[in-house]
Amino acid sequence: MSTCQRMLIGALLALAGATTATPALACGEVMYRMGGALRYQAFVSRHPAHVMLYSHGASARATAAARSDLQRRLEQSGHTVTITEDEASLRQALAAQPYDIVITHADNLSLVRSVLDQAPHAAALIPIAAGADSAALRQHYPQVLPADASANRFLKGIERTMQARGS
């Protein structure tokens, strides 16, 4: 085979390879083309917050296990969480250090609001409500969580509240 023939065959192979090559995909682009990206199990908050969970009465008894799991998930994402179950511990905790967010059930709102009004530091209030109560509460509070909210829903509500506060 002559040098000219070798060069011609090489050029044809290069041309065939260039015209039949698949486009290079960016890292992770394959996952988007398949219909969804990988879900990351660990969520790290962009705006870590000091969060107080206040529950009193029936809401405290009904959700002890769920509250413990929620506390663990919030702390894993970077938030500092304090749980209080009575008015005295609520007042003491709010006086001792500033909190960014207080989360409580709708039936505790009047008590928590009155305590927050007397606290030395302002905190955002996120109520937990069920059904028709949540629609009425949305007029007064930007974030209202449903009673059956998942930990991810809590994380999203906290993140949005912290963004709105500019923290």
Short mmCIF file of N, CA and C in Angstrom, two decimals:
data_model
loop_
_atom_site.label_atom_id
_atom_site.label_comp_id
_atom_site.label_asym_id
_atom_site.label_seq_id
_atom_site.Cartn_x
_atom_site.Cartn_y
_atom_site.Cartn_z
N MET A 1 0.84 -1.16 0.00
CA MET A 1 0.00 0.00 0.00
C MET A 1 0.90 1.24 0.00
N SER A 2 0.57 2.16 -0.84
CA SER A 2 1.40 3.35 -0.96
C SER A 2 1.04 4.37 0.12
N THR A 3 1.88 5.32 0.28
CA THR A 3 1.68 6.38 1.27
C THR A 3 0.44 7.19 0.95
N CYS A 4 0.19 7.38 -0.29
CA CYS A 4 -0.98 8.16 -0.71
C CYS A 4 -2.27 7.42 -0.35
N GLN A 5 -2.27 6.09 -0.54
CA GLN A 5 -3.45 5.30 -0.20
C GLN A 5 -3.68 5.29 1.32
N ARG A 6 -2.60 5.19 2.08
CA ARG A 6 -2.71 5.21 3.55
C ARG A 6 -3.29 6.54 4.03
N MET A 7 -2.83 7.61 3.45
CA MET A 7 -3.34 8.93 3.84
C MET A 7 -4.81 9.07 3.47
N LEU A 8 -5.20 8.54 2.34
CA LEU A 8 -6.59 8.61 1.90
C LEU A 8 -7.48 7.80 2.83
N ILE A 9 -7.05 6.59 3.21
CA ILE A 9 -7.82 5.75 4.13
C ILE A 9 -7.92 6.42 5.50
N GLY A 10 -6.82 6.98 5.98
CA GLY A 10 -6.81 7.69 7.27
C GLY A 10 -7.76 8.87 7.27
N ALA A 11 -7.76 9.62 6.17
CA ALA A 11 -8.65 10.78 6.06
C ALA A 11 -10.11 10.35 6.04
N LEU A 12 -10.42 9.26 5.33
CA LEU A 12 -11.79 8.75 5.28
C LEU A 12 -12.25 8.26 6.65
N LEU A 13 -11.37 7.55 7.37
CA LEU A 13 -11.71 7.09 8.72
C LEU A 13 -11.94 8.26 9.67
N ALA A 14 -11.10 9.28 9.58
CA ALA A 14 -11.26 10.46 10.43
C ALA A 14 -12.57 11.18 10.11
N LEU A 15 -12.90 11.28 8.83
CA LEU A 15 -14.15 11.92 8.43
C LEU A 15 -15.35 11.12 8.91
N ALA A 16 -15.28 9.80 8.76
CA ALA A 16 -16.38 8.94 9.23
C ALA A 16 -16.53 9.04 10.74
N GLY A 17 -15.44 9.07 11.47
CA GLY A 17 -15.50 9.18 12.93
C GLY A 17 -16.06 10.52 13.38
N ALA A 18 -15.71 11.57 12.68
CA ALA A 18 -16.17 12.90 13.06
C ALA A 18 -17.66 13.08 12.79
N THR A 19 -18.17 12.46 11.75
CA THR A 19 -19.58 12.64 11.42
C THR A 19 -20.50 11.70 12.19
N THR A 20 -19.97 10.63 12.75
CA THR A 20 -20.82 9.67 13.48
C THR A 20 -20.65 9.75 14.99
N ALA A 21 -19.83 10.64 15.48
CA ALA A 21 -19.59 10.73 16.93
C ALA A 21 -20.82 11.30 17.64
N THR A 22 -21.10 10.79 18.82
CA THR A 22 -22.21 11.31 19.62
C THR A 22 -21.75 12.56 20.34
N PRO A 23 -22.65 13.47 20.63
CA PRO A 23 -22.24 14.69 21.34
C PRO A 23 -21.79 14.36 22.77
N ALA A 24 -20.79 15.07 23.22
CA ALA A 24 -20.29 14.88 24.58
C ALA A 24 -21.30 15.46 25.56
N LEU A 25 -21.60 14.72 26.62
CA LEU A 25 -22.58 15.16 27.60
C LEU A 25 -21.86 15.76 28.80
N ALA A 26 -22.41 16.82 29.31
CA ALA A 26 -21.85 17.43 30.51
C ALA A 26 -22.13 16.53 31.71
N CYS A 27 -21.38 16.73 32.75
CA CYS A 27 -21.52 15.93 33.96
C CYS A 27 -22.95 16.06 34.52
N GLY A 28 -23.65 14.96 34.64
CA GLY A 28 -25.00 14.98 35.18
C GLY A 28 -26.09 15.19 34.15
N GLU A 29 -25.71 15.55 32.92
CA GLU A 29 -26.72 15.82 31.90
C GLU A 29 -27.52 14.57 31.56
N VAL A 30 -26.88 13.42 31.65
CA VAL A 30 -27.57 12.16 31.36
C VAL A 30 -28.76 11.99 32.30
N MET A 31 -28.60 12.36 33.56
CA MET A 31 -29.67 12.20 34.53
C MET A 31 -30.87 13.08 34.17
N TYR A 32 -30.62 14.28 33.66
CA TYR A 32 -31.72 15.16 33.27
C TYR A 32 -32.44 14.63 32.04
N ARG A 33 -31.68 14.04 31.12
CA ARG A 33 -32.30 13.49 29.91
C ARG A 33 -33.13 12.26 30.22
N MET A 34 -32.83 11.58 31.31
CA MET A 34 -33.59 10.39 31.68
C MET A 34 -34.89 10.76 32.36
N GLY A 35 -35.07 12.01 32.69
CA GLY A 35 -36.34 12.42 33.29
C GLY A 35 -36.22 12.90 34.72
N GLY A 36 -35.06 12.87 35.29
CA GLY A 36 -34.92 13.37 36.65
C GLY A 36 -33.49 13.29 37.12
N ALA A 37 -33.14 14.16 38.00
CA ALA A 37 -31.79 14.18 38.53
C ALA A 37 -31.71 13.29 39.76
N LEU A 38 -30.51 13.02 40.17
CA LEU A 38 -30.32 12.27 41.40
C LEU A 38 -30.80 13.10 42.57
N ARG A 39 -31.42 12.47 43.52
CA ARG A 39 -31.85 13.18 44.72
C ARG A 39 -30.79 13.00 45.79
N TYR A 40 -30.40 14.10 46.38
CA TYR A 40 -29.42 14.04 47.45
C TYR A 40 -30.17 13.87 48.76
N GLN A 41 -29.74 12.92 49.55
CA GLN A 41 -30.44 12.61 50.79
C GLN A 41 -30.15 13.64 51.88
N ALA A 42 -28.97 14.20 51.87
CA ALA A 42 -28.61 15.16 52.91
C ALA A 42 -28.89 16.58 52.41
N PHE A 43 -29.63 17.33 53.18
CA PHE A 43 -29.93 18.71 52.85
C PHE A 43 -29.16 19.59 53.82
N VAL A 44 -28.38 20.51 53.30
CA VAL A 44 -27.66 21.44 54.15
C VAL A 44 -28.22 22.82 53.89
N SER A 45 -28.68 23.46 54.92
CA SER A 45 -29.34 24.75 54.80
C SER A 45 -28.35 25.83 54.39
N ARG A 46 -28.81 26.71 53.51
CA ARG A 46 -28.01 27.88 53.14
C ARG A 46 -28.09 28.95 54.22
N HIS A 47 -29.15 28.89 55.01
CA HIS A 47 -29.39 29.89 56.05
C HIS A 47 -29.64 29.17 57.37
N PRO A 48 -28.59 28.72 58.06
CA PRO A 48 -28.82 28.04 59.34
C PRO A 48 -29.53 28.97 60.33
N ALA A 49 -30.47 28.41 61.06
CA ALA A 49 -31.29 29.23 61.96
C ALA A 49 -31.32 28.63 63.35
N HIS A 50 -31.59 29.49 64.34
CA HIS A 50 -31.91 29.04 65.69
C HIS A 50 -33.42 28.88 65.72
N VAL A 51 -33.87 27.64 65.85
CA VAL A 51 -35.29 27.32 65.75
C VAL A 51 -35.80 26.81 67.09
N MET A 52 -36.96 27.31 67.49
CA MET A 52 -37.62 26.78 68.68
C MET A 52 -38.90 26.08 68.25
N LEU A 53 -39.07 24.85 68.72
CA LEU A 53 -40.31 24.11 68.51
C LEU A 53 -41.07 24.17 69.82
N TYR A 54 -42.26 24.75 69.80
CA TYR A 54 -43.07 24.84 71.01
C TYR A 54 -44.33 24.02 70.82
N SER A 55 -44.55 23.09 71.72
CA SER A 55 -45.81 22.33 71.70
C SER A 55 -46.25 22.13 73.13
N HIS A 56 -47.54 22.30 73.33
CA HIS A 56 -48.09 22.22 74.68
C HIS A 56 -49.42 21.47 74.61
N GLY A 57 -49.71 20.73 75.64
CA GLY A 57 -51.01 20.05 75.72
C GLY A 57 -51.08 18.84 74.81
N ALA A 58 -52.21 18.71 74.12
CA ALA A 58 -52.45 17.54 73.27
C ALA A 58 -51.44 17.44 72.14
N SER A 59 -51.04 18.58 71.60
CA SER A 59 -50.08 18.54 70.49
C SER A 59 -48.73 18.00 70.95
N ALA A 60 -48.34 18.26 72.20
CA ALA A 60 -47.07 17.75 72.72
C ALA A 60 -47.13 16.24 72.91
N ARG A 61 -48.23 15.73 73.43
CA ARG A 61 -48.35 14.29 73.67
C ARG A 61 -48.48 13.51 72.36
N ALA A 62 -49.19 14.07 71.41
CA ALA A 62 -49.47 13.34 70.17
C ALA A 62 -48.26 13.23 69.26
N THR A 63 -47.32 14.13 69.38
CA THR A 63 -46.23 14.17 68.41
C THR A 63 -44.84 14.01 69.01
N ALA A 64 -44.69 13.38 70.14
CA ALA A 64 -43.38 13.27 70.79
C ALA A 64 -42.35 12.58 69.89
N ALA A 65 -42.70 11.45 69.30
CA ALA A 65 -41.77 10.71 68.44
C ALA A 65 -41.49 11.49 67.16
N ALA A 66 -42.53 12.04 66.58
CA ALA A 66 -42.35 12.81 65.34
C ALA A 66 -41.51 14.05 65.60
N ARG A 67 -41.71 14.69 66.75
CA ARG A 67 -40.94 15.89 67.10
C ARG A 67 -39.46 15.56 67.27
N SER A 68 -39.17 14.41 67.87
CA SER A 68 -37.78 13.99 68.04
C SER A 68 -37.11 13.74 66.68
N ASP A 69 -37.83 13.10 65.77
CA ASP A 69 -37.30 12.87 64.42
C ASP A 69 -37.11 14.19 63.69
N LEU A 70 -38.06 15.10 63.83
CA LEU A 70 -37.95 16.41 63.20
C LEU A 70 -36.74 17.16 63.73
N GLN A 71 -36.54 17.13 65.04
CA GLN A 71 -35.39 17.80 65.64
C GLN A 71 -34.09 17.25 65.06
N ARG A 72 -34.00 15.94 64.93
CA ARG A 72 -32.79 15.31 64.39
C ARG A 72 -32.55 15.77 62.95
N ARG A 73 -33.60 15.79 62.13
CA ARG A 73 -33.46 16.19 60.72
C ARG A 73 -33.07 17.66 60.59
N LEU A 74 -33.66 18.51 61.42
CA LEU A 74 -33.32 19.94 61.36
C LEU A 74 -31.87 20.16 61.77
N GLU A 75 -31.43 19.47 62.80
CA GLU A 75 -30.05 19.61 63.25
C GLU A 75 -29.06 19.07 62.22
N GLN A 76 -29.42 17.99 61.53
CA GLN A 76 -28.56 17.46 60.48
C GLN A 76 -28.39 18.45 59.33
N SER A 77 -29.38 19.27 59.11
CA SER A 77 -29.30 20.24 58.02
C SER A 77 -28.59 21.53 58.42
N GLY A 78 -28.21 21.65 59.68
CA GLY A 78 -27.43 22.81 60.12
C GLY A 78 -28.14 23.77 61.06
N HIS A 79 -29.39 23.51 61.39
CA HIS A 79 -30.12 24.38 62.30
C HIS A 79 -29.84 23.99 63.75
N THR A 80 -29.98 24.97 64.64
CA THR A 80 -29.92 24.72 66.08
C THR A 80 -31.36 24.68 66.57
N VAL A 81 -31.74 23.59 67.24
CA VAL A 81 -33.14 23.38 67.61
C VAL A 81 -33.29 23.27 69.12
N THR A 82 -34.28 23.97 69.66
CA THR A 82 -34.66 23.88 71.06
C THR A 82 -36.13 23.52 71.12
N ILE A 83 -36.47 22.60 72.00
CA ILE A 83 -37.87 22.20 72.17
C ILE A 83 -38.34 22.66 73.54
N THR A 84 -39.47 23.35 73.58
CA THR A 84 -40.08 23.75 74.85
C THR A 84 -41.51 23.25 74.87
N GLU A 85 -41.99 22.96 76.08
CA GLU A 85 -43.32 22.36 76.21
C GLU A 85 -44.25 23.09 77.16
N ASP A 86 -43.76 24.16 77.80
CA ASP A 86 -44.65 24.93 78.67
C ASP A 86 -44.28 26.41 78.59
N GLU A 87 -45.16 27.24 79.10
CA GLU A 87 -44.98 28.69 78.98
C GLU A 87 -43.72 29.17 79.70
N ALA A 88 -43.45 28.62 80.87
CA ALA A 88 -42.27 29.06 81.63
C ALA A 88 -40.97 28.78 80.87
N SER A 89 -40.85 27.58 80.31
CA SER A 89 -39.62 27.27 79.56
C SER A 89 -39.55 28.06 78.26
N LEU A 90 -40.70 28.37 77.68
CA LEU A 90 -40.74 29.21 76.48
C LEU A 90 -40.20 30.60 76.80
N ARG A 91 -40.71 31.21 77.87
CA ARG A 91 -40.25 32.54 78.28
C ARG A 91 -38.76 32.55 78.62
N GLN A 92 -38.34 31.54 79.34
CA GLN A 92 -36.93 31.45 79.76
C GLN A 92 -36.01 31.31 78.55
N ALA A 93 -36.37 30.45 77.61
CA ALA A 93 -35.53 30.23 76.43
C ALA A 93 -35.46 31.48 75.56
N LEU A 94 -36.59 32.17 75.37
CA LEU A 94 -36.59 33.38 74.54
C LEU A 94 -35.82 34.52 75.20
N ALA A 95 -35.80 34.55 76.52
CA ALA A 95 -35.04 35.59 77.22
C ALA A 95 -33.54 35.29 77.22
N ALA A 96 -33.19 34.00 77.19
CA ALA A 96 -31.79 33.60 77.30
C ALA A 96 -31.00 33.84 76.02
N GLN A 97 -31.61 33.63 74.87
CA GLN A 97 -30.88 33.80 73.62
C GLN A 97 -31.85 34.15 72.49
N PRO A 98 -31.34 34.77 71.44
CA PRO A 98 -32.22 35.11 70.31
C PRO A 98 -32.53 33.88 69.45
N TYR A 99 -33.75 33.78 69.02
CA TYR A 99 -34.18 32.73 68.09
C TYR A 99 -34.61 33.39 66.80
N ASP A 100 -34.33 32.74 65.70
CA ASP A 100 -34.75 33.26 64.40
C ASP A 100 -36.21 32.90 64.11
N ILE A 101 -36.58 31.67 64.49
CA ILE A 101 -37.90 31.15 64.14
C ILE A 101 -38.49 30.38 65.31
N VAL A 102 -39.78 30.57 65.53
CA VAL A 102 -40.53 29.75 66.50
C VAL A 102 -41.62 29.04 65.71
N ILE A 103 -41.69 27.73 65.86
CA ILE A 103 -42.70 26.92 65.17
C ILE A 103 -43.63 26.34 66.23
N THR A 104 -44.94 26.53 66.03
CA THR A 104 -45.90 26.02 67.00
C THR A 104 -47.22 25.68 66.31
N HIS A 105 -48.03 24.89 66.98
CA HIS A 105 -49.36 24.55 66.46
C HIS A 105 -50.28 25.76 66.57
N ALA A 106 -51.28 25.80 65.72
CA ALA A 106 -52.20 26.94 65.67
C ALA A 106 -52.91 27.18 67.00
N ASP A 107 -53.17 26.11 67.76
CA ASP A 107 -53.88 26.30 69.03
C ASP A 107 -53.01 26.97 70.09
N ASN A 108 -51.72 27.09 69.86
CA ASN A 108 -50.82 27.76 70.80
C ASN A 108 -50.42 29.17 70.35
N LEU A 109 -50.95 29.62 69.23
CA LEU A 109 -50.50 30.89 68.63
C LEU A 109 -50.67 32.10 69.54
N SER A 110 -51.80 32.23 70.20
CA SER A 110 -52.02 33.44 71.01
C SER A 110 -51.01 33.52 72.15
N LEU A 111 -50.75 32.41 72.81
CA LEU A 111 -49.76 32.40 73.89
C LEU A 111 -48.37 32.73 73.35
N VAL A 112 -47.97 32.07 72.29
CA VAL A 112 -46.62 32.28 71.74
C VAL A 112 -46.46 33.71 71.24
N ARG A 113 -47.48 34.26 70.60
CA ARG A 113 -47.40 35.66 70.15
C ARG A 113 -47.22 36.62 71.31
N SER A 114 -47.96 36.40 72.40
CA SER A 114 -47.83 37.30 73.55
C SER A 114 -46.44 37.20 74.18
N VAL A 115 -45.89 36.00 74.23
CA VAL A 115 -44.53 35.83 74.78
C VAL A 115 -43.51 36.46 73.84
N LEU A 116 -43.68 36.28 72.53
CA LEU A 116 -42.74 36.88 71.56
C LEU A 116 -42.79 38.40 71.61
N ASP A 117 -43.96 38.98 71.87
CA ASP A 117 -44.07 40.43 71.96
C ASP A 117 -43.26 40.98 73.13
N GLN A 118 -43.08 40.19 74.17
CA GLN A 118 -42.32 40.62 75.35
C GLN A 118 -40.85 40.21 75.28
N ALA A 119 -40.49 39.39 74.32
CA ALA A 119 -39.10 38.90 74.21
C ALA A 119 -38.18 40.02 73.74
N PRO A 120 -36.92 39.99 74.18
CA PRO A 120 -35.99 41.05 73.79
C PRO A 120 -35.56 40.98 72.31
N HIS A 121 -35.74 39.84 71.66
CA HIS A 121 -35.32 39.67 70.27
C HIS A 121 -36.53 39.24 69.43
N ALA A 122 -36.61 39.77 68.23
CA ALA A 122 -37.72 39.43 67.34
C ALA A 122 -37.46 38.08 66.67
N ALA A 123 -38.49 37.27 66.61
CA ALA A 123 -38.41 35.97 65.93
C ALA A 123 -39.60 35.82 65.00
N ALA A 124 -39.38 35.15 63.88
CA ALA A 124 -40.49 34.86 62.96
C ALA A 124 -41.29 33.70 63.52
N LEU A 125 -42.57 33.72 63.27
CA LEU A 125 -43.47 32.69 63.79
C LEU A 125 -44.03 31.89 62.61
N ILE A 126 -43.86 30.56 62.68
CA ILE A 126 -44.42 29.67 61.65
C ILE A 126 -45.44 28.78 62.33
N PRO A 127 -46.73 28.97 62.03
CA PRO A 127 -47.75 28.11 62.63
C PRO A 127 -47.92 26.80 61.87
N ILE A 128 -48.37 25.80 62.61
CA ILE A 128 -48.74 24.51 62.03
C ILE A 128 -50.25 24.42 62.14
N ALA A 129 -50.93 24.23 61.02
CA ALA A 129 -52.39 24.24 61.02
C ALA A 129 -52.93 23.11 60.17
N ALA A 130 -54.19 22.79 60.42
CA ALA A 130 -54.86 21.74 59.66
C ALA A 130 -56.05 22.32 58.92
N GLY A 131 -56.24 21.88 57.70
CA GLY A 131 -57.44 22.19 56.92
C GLY A 131 -57.72 23.66 56.70
N ALA A 132 -58.93 24.07 57.06
CA ALA A 132 -59.41 25.43 56.81
C ALA A 132 -58.63 26.46 57.62
N ASP A 133 -58.08 26.05 58.77
CA ASP A 133 -57.30 26.98 59.58
C ASP A 133 -56.11 27.54 58.81
N SER A 134 -55.49 26.71 57.98
CA SER A 134 -54.29 27.15 57.27
C SER A 134 -54.60 28.27 56.29
N ALA A 135 -55.75 28.24 55.64
CA ALA A 135 -56.12 29.30 54.71
C ALA A 135 -56.28 30.64 55.43
N ALA A 136 -56.90 30.62 56.60
CA ALA A 136 -57.07 31.85 57.37
C ALA A 136 -55.73 32.36 57.90
N LEU A 137 -54.86 31.45 58.32
CA LEU A 137 -53.57 31.85 58.87
C LEU A 137 -52.63 32.41 57.80
N ARG A 138 -52.78 31.98 56.56
CA ARG A 138 -51.91 32.47 55.48
C ARG A 138 -52.07 33.98 55.25
N GLN A 139 -53.19 34.54 55.69
CA GLN A 139 -53.38 35.98 55.55
C GLN A 139 -52.46 36.75 56.51
N HIS A 140 -52.06 36.11 57.61
CA HIS A 140 -51.25 36.78 58.63
C HIS A 140 -49.80 36.30 58.66
N TYR A 141 -49.55 35.09 58.18
CA TYR A 141 -48.21 34.50 58.24
C TYR A 141 -47.79 34.04 56.85
N PRO A 142 -46.59 34.43 56.41
CA PRO A 142 -46.15 34.03 55.07
C PRO A 142 -45.96 32.52 54.92
N GLN A 143 -45.54 31.87 55.98
CA GLN A 143 -45.33 30.42 55.96
C GLN A 143 -46.28 29.77 56.96
N VAL A 144 -47.08 28.85 56.49
CA VAL A 144 -47.95 28.04 57.35
C VAL A 144 -47.73 26.60 56.94
N LEU A 145 -47.39 25.77 57.90
CA LEU A 145 -47.12 24.36 57.61
C LEU A 145 -48.34 23.51 57.91
N PRO A 146 -48.64 22.53 57.06
CA PRO A 146 -49.76 21.63 57.35
C PRO A 146 -49.42 20.71 58.51
N ALA A 147 -50.44 20.23 59.19
CA ALA A 147 -50.23 19.38 60.37
C ALA A 147 -49.50 18.09 60.02
N ASP A 148 -49.64 17.62 58.81
CA ASP A 148 -48.97 16.38 58.40
C ASP A 148 -47.71 16.63 57.58
N ALA A 149 -47.09 17.79 57.76
CA ALA A 149 -45.91 18.17 56.97
C ALA A 149 -44.74 17.24 57.25
N SER A 150 -43.99 16.95 56.20
CA SER A 150 -42.78 16.14 56.33
C SER A 150 -41.63 17.04 56.81
N ALA A 151 -40.53 16.41 57.18
CA ALA A 151 -39.35 17.17 57.61
C ALA A 151 -38.86 18.06 56.47
N ASN A 152 -38.94 17.58 55.24
CA ASN A 152 -38.52 18.39 54.10
C ASN A 152 -39.38 19.64 53.96
N ARG A 153 -40.65 19.53 54.26
CA ARG A 153 -41.54 20.69 54.20
C ARG A 153 -41.17 21.71 55.28
N PHE A 154 -40.81 21.21 56.47
CA PHE A 154 -40.33 22.11 57.53
C PHE A 154 -39.06 22.82 57.08
N LEU A 155 -38.13 22.07 56.50
CA LEU A 155 -36.88 22.65 56.03
C LEU A 155 -37.13 23.74 54.99
N LYS A 156 -38.05 23.48 54.08
CA LYS A 156 -38.37 24.46 53.04
C LYS A 156 -39.00 25.71 53.66
N GLY A 157 -39.90 25.53 54.63
CA GLY A 157 -40.52 26.67 55.29
C GLY A 157 -39.51 27.51 56.06
N ILE A 158 -38.59 26.85 56.74
CA ILE A 158 -37.54 27.57 57.48
C ILE A 158 -36.64 28.31 56.51
N GLU A 159 -36.25 27.66 55.43
CA GLU A 159 -35.37 28.28 54.44
C GLU A 159 -36.03 29.52 53.83
N ARG A 160 -37.30 29.43 53.48
CA ARG A 160 -38.00 30.58 52.90
C ARG A 160 -38.14 31.72 53.91
N THR A 161 -38.40 31.38 55.15
CA THR A 161 -38.52 32.40 56.19
C THR A 161 -37.19 33.11 56.40
N MET A 162 -36.11 32.36 56.43
CA MET A 162 -34.79 32.97 56.62
C MET A 162 -34.42 33.84 55.42
N GLN A 163 -34.78 33.43 54.22
CA GLN A 163 -34.53 34.26 53.03
C GLN A 163 -35.31 35.57 53.12
N ALA A 164 -36.56 35.47 53.55
CA ALA A 164 -37.40 36.67 53.67
C ALA A 164 -36.86 37.62 54.73
N ARG A 165 -36.27 37.07 55.78
CA ARG A 165 -35.69 37.90 56.85
C ARG A 165 -34.36 38.50 56.42
N GLY A 166 -33.79 38.00 55.34
CA GLY A 166 -32.49 38.49 54.88
C GLY A 166 -31.34 37.93 55.68
N SER A 167 -31.56 36.80 56.30
CA SER A 167 -30.50 36.19 57.12
C SER A 167 -29.70 35.21 56.32
#
